[in-house]
Coordinates of C-alpha atoms in Angstrom, one line a residue:
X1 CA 60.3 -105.7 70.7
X2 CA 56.6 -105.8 69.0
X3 CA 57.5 -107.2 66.0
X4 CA 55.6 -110.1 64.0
X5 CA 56.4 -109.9 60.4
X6 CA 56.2 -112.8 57.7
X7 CA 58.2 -112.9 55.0
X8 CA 58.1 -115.6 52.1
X9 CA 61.1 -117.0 50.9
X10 CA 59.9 -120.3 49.2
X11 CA 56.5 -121.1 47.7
X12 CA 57.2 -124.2 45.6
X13 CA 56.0 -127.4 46.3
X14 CA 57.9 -130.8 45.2
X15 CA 61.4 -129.2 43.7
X16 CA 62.8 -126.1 42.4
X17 CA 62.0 -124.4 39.3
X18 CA 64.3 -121.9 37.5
X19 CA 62.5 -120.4 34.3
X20 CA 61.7 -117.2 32.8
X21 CA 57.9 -118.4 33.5
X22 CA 58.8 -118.8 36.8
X23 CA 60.0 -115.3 38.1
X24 CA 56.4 -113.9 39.4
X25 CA 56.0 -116.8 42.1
X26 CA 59.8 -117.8 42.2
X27 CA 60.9 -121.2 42.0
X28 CA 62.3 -122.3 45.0
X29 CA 60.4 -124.6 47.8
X30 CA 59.4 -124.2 51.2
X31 CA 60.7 -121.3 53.2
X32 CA 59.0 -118.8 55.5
X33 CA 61.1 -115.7 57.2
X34 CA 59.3 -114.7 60.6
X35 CA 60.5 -112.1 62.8
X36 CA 58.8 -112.0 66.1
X37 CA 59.2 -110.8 69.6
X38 CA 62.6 -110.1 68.4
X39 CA 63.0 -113.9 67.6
X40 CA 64.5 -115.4 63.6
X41 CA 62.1 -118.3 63.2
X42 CA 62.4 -120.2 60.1
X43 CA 60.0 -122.3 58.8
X44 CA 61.0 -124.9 56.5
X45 CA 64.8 -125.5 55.0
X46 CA 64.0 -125.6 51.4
X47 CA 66.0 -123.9 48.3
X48 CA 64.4 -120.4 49.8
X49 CA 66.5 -120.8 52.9
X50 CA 69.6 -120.1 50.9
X51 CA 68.6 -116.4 49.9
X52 CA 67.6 -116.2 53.7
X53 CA 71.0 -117.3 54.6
X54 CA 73.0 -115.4 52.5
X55 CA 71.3 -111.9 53.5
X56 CA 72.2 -113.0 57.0
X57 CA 75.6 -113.5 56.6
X58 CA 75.7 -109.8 54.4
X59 CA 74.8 -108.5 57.7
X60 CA 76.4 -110.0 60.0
X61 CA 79.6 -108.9 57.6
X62 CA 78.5 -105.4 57.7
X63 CA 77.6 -105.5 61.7
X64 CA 81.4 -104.9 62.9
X65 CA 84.9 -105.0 61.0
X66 CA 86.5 -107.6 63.0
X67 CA 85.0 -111.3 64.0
X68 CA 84.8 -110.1 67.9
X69 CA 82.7 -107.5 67.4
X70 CA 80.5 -108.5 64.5
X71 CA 76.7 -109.5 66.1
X72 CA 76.2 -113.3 65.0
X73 CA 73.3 -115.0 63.8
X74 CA 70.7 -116.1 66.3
X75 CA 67.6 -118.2 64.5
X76 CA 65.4 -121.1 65.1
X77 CA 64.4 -123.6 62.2
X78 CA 61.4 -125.0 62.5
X79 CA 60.3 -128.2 60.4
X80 CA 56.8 -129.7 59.0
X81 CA 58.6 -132.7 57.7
X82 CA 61.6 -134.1 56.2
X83 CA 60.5 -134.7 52.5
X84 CA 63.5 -133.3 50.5
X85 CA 61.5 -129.7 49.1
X86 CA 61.5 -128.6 52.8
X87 CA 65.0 -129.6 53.9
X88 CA 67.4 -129.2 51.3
X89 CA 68.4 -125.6 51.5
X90 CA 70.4 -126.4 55.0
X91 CA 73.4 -127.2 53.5
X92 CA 73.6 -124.3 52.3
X93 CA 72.8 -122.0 54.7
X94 CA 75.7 -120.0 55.3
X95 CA 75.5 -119.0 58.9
X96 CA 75.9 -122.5 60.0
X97 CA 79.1 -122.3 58.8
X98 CA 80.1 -119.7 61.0
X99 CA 81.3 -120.4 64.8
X100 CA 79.6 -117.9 66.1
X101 CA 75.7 -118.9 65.0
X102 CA 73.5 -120.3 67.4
X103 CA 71.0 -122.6 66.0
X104 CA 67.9 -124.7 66.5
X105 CA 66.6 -127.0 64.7
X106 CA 63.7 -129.1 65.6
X107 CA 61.1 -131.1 63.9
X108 CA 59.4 -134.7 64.2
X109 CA 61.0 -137.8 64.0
X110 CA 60.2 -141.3 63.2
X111 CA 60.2 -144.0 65.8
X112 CA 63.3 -145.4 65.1
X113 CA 65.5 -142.7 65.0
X114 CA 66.5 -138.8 66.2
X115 CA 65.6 -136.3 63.8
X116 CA 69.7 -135.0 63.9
X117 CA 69.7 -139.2 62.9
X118 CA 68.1 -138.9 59.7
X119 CA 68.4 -135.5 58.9
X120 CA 72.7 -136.7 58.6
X121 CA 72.1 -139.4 56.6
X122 CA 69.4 -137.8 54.5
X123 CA 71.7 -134.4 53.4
X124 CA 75.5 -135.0 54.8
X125 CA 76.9 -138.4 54.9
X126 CA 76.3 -139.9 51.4
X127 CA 75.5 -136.2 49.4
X128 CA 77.2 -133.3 50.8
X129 CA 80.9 -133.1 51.2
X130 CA 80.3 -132.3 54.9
X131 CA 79.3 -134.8 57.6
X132 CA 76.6 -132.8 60.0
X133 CA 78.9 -133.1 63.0
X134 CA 80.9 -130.5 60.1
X135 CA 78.9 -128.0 60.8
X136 CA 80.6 -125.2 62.9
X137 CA 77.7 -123.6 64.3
X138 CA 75.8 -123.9 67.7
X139 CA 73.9 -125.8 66.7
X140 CA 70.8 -127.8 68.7
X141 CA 68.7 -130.3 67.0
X142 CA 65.7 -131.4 68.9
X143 CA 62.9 -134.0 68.2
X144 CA 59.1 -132.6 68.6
X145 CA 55.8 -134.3 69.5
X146 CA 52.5 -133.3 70.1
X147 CA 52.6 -132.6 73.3
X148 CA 55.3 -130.1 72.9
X149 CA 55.3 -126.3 73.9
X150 CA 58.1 -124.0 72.1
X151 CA 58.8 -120.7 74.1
X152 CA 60.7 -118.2 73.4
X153 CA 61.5 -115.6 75.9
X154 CA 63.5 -112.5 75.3
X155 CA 67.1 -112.7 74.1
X156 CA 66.8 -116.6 74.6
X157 CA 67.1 -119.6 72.4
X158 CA 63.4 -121.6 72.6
X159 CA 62.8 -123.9 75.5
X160 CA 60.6 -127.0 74.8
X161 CA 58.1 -127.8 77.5
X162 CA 55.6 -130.9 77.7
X163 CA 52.0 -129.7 78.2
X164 CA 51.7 -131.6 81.7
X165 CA 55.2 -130.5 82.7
X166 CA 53.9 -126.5 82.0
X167 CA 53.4 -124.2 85.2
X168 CA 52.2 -121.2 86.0
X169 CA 54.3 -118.2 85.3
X170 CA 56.3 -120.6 82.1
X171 CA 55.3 -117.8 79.4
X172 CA 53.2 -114.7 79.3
X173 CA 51.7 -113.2 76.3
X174 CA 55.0 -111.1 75.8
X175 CA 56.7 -114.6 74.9
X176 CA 56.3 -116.2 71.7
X177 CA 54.5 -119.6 72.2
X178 CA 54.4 -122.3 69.2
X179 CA 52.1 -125.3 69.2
X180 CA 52.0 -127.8 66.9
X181 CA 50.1 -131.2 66.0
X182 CA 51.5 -133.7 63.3
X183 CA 48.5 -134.3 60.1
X184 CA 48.4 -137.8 58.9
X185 CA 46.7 -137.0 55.6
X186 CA 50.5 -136.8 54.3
X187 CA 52.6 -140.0 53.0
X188 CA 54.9 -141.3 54.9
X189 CA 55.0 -140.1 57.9
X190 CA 52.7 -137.3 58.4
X191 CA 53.7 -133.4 58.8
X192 CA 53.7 -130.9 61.9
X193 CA 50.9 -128.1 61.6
X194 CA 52.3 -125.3 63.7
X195 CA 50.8 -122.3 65.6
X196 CA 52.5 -119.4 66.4
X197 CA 51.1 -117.0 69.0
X198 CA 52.5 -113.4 70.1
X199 CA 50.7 -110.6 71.9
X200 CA 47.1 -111.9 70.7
X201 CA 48.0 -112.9 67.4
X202 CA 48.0 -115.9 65.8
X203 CA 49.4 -117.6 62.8
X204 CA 49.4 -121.2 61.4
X205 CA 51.5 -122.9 58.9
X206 CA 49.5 -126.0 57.7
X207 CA 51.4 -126.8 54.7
X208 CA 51.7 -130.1 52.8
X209 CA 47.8 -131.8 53.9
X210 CA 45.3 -133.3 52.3
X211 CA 41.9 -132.1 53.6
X212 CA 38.9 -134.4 54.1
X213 CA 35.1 -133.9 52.7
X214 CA 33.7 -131.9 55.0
X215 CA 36.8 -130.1 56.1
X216 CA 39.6 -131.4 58.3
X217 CA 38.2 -130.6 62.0
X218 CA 41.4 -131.2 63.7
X219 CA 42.9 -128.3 61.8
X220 CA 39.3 -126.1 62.3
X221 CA 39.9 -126.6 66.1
X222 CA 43.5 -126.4 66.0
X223 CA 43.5 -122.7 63.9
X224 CA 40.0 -121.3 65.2
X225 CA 40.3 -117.5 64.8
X226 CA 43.5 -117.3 63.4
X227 CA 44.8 -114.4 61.6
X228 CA 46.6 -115.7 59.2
X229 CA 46.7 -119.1 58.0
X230 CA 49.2 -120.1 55.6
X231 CA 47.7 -123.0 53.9
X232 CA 48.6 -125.9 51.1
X233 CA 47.3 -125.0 48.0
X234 CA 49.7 -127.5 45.5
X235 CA 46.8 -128.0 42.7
X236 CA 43.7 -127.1 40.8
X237 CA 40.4 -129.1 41.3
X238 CA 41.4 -130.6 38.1
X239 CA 44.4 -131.3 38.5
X240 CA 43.5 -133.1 42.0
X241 CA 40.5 -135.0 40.2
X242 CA 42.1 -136.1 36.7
X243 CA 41.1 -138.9 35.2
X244 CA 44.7 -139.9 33.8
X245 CA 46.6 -139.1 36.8
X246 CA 44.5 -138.4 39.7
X247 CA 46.6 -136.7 42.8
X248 CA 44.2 -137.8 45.5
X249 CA 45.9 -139.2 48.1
X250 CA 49.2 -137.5 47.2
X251 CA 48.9 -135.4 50.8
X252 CA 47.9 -131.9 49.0
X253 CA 45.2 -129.4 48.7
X254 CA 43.3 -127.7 46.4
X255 CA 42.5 -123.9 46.5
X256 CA 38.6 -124.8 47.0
X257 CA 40.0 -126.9 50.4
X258 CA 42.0 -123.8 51.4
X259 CA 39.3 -121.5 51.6
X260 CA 36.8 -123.9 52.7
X261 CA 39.2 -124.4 55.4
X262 CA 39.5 -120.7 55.7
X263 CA 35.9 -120.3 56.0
X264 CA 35.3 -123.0 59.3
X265 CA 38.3 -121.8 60.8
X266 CA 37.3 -118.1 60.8
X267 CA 41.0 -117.0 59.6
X268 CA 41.4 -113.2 58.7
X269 CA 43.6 -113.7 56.1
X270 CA 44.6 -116.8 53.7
X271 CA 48.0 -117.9 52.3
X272 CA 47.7 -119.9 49.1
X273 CA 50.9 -121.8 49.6
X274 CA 53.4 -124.7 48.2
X275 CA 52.3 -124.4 44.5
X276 CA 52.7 -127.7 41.5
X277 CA 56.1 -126.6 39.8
X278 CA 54.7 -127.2 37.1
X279 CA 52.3 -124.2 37.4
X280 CA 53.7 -121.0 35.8
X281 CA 53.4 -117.7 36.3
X282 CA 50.5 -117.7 33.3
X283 CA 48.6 -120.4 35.2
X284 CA 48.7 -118.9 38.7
X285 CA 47.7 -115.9 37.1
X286 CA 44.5 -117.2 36.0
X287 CA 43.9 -119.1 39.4
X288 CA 44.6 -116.4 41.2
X289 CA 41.8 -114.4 39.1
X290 CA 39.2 -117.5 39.9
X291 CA 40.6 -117.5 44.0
X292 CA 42.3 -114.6 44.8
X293 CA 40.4 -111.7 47.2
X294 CA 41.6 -109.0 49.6
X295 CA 41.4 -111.4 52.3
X296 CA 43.1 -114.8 50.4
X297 CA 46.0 -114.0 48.4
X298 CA 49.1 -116.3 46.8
X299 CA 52.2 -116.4 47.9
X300 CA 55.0 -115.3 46.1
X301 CA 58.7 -115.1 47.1
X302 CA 59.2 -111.2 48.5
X303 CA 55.8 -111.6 50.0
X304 CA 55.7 -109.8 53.3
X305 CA 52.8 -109.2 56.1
X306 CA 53.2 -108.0 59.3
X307 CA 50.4 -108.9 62.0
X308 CA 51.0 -106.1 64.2

């Protein structure tokens, strides 16, 4: 299956928003729908996951009339970081509640502990009336470095490879291949840039970074040519450089960073992403007038593109 299609389901940065000056954009946080190569990959668990998750479970309802002949939920989730805006839809994502859902989660870990580790303690054990271990799904969590490669092969779950441990023959261009390296230029612990490649196209999700002057060259290298890039766009240069409460340092963008970034990286097509919540729909409006082109546009939640 050819597919490669994008669909955003979060845009927020920091926390939710629900206000009538809200509705353009949306309000929830970090959440990206991608179907490729006949593969659900999920980007980021924040509130947007939940619409995600009940749509899913609509259609699993409507796939059959009984449990045993219903088609369940196949997906893959994967994560940039663990800050709360970009994990706290899980709970709440339906599927995982049904037996019948196979899962994966995986996403980068501190040194002292497992990613399931602190993703348990973080959303389960102390806040949620379910422990993780609750969960009835199939579910997989795994812990990603840098060296990682993701495949996914038809009608398969994604196999994790180390680069030196790759061979010949261990993905073709049929097979979706995701690459990833983790950005330090994001308190505490950094966050995982990823790159998602399928029959010559490419996409990268480089959400939640601070750029440098000059650009950020590890992302340049790491996204040359892409088509689109999906990239962190949280304030406005004046925002970013007040004098009262400067947000340098906070691990963010500006929209002059995105498409400077755009620019040395040669990307088709930018992704203003992860807004302030405290920008309304009036005052993405006007940045949009001052940023937005035919080939850099803001994201909004309904916002679909399809790279093939």
């Amino acid at each position: 299956m050819s597919d490669f299609k994008v669909k955003f389901r979060g845009v927020r940065g920091s926390y939710p928003v629900a206000h009538k000056d809200f509705l353009k954009y949306g309000g929830n946080t970090a959440c990206l729908e991608i179907h490729v190569g006949g593969h659900l990959i999920i980007l980021d668990a924040g509130t947007g996951l939940i619409s995600l998750g009940n749509e899913l479970m609509q259609k699993y309802i409507e796939s059959g009339t009984t449990i045993t002949d219903r088609t369940p939920v196949r997906c893959t989730i994967l994560l940039s970081h663990i800050h709360l805006d970009h994990i706290q839809g899980f709970p709440f994502f339906r599927p995982s509640h049904l037996a019948s859902t196979r899962m994966a989660l995986l996403g980068g870990v501190s040194y002292n502990e497992t990613l399931e580790q602190e993703l348990a303690k973080l959303l389960f054990t102390k806040s949620f009336p379910l422990d993780l271990g609750d969960i009835a799904a199939d579910l997989k969590i795994m812990d990603l470095n840098e060296t990682n490669y993701i495949i996914f092969k038809s009608g398969e779950m994604p196999k994790v490879i180390r680069v030196n441990d790759l061979k010949d023959g261990d993905y073709t261009e049929d097979d979706v291949v995701i690459t990833c390296y983790k950005s330090y230029a994001h308190p505490q612990n950094g966050v995982f840039i990823y790159r998602i490649a399928y029959k010559g196209k490419i996409l990268v999700y480089a959400t939640d970074k601070e750029s440098y002057p000059g650009g950020d060259k590890k992302l340049v290298k790491f996204a040359k040519n892409c088509d689109l890039l999906i990239h962190d766009a949280q304030y406005s240069t004046e925002d970013y450089l007040s004098i009262y409460v400067p947000k340098q340092g906070y691990g963010h963008s500006t929209f002059e960073m995105a498409l400077e970034c755009q620019q040395q990286v040669g990307a088709k097509k930018l992704v203003f992403f992860h807004f302030d919540p405290s920008y309304n729909d009036e005052k993405l409006d006007l940045l949009a007038e001052e940023y937005a082109s035919d080939n850099a546009i803001f994201a909004y939640e309904g916002l679909e593109l399809n790279l093939i």
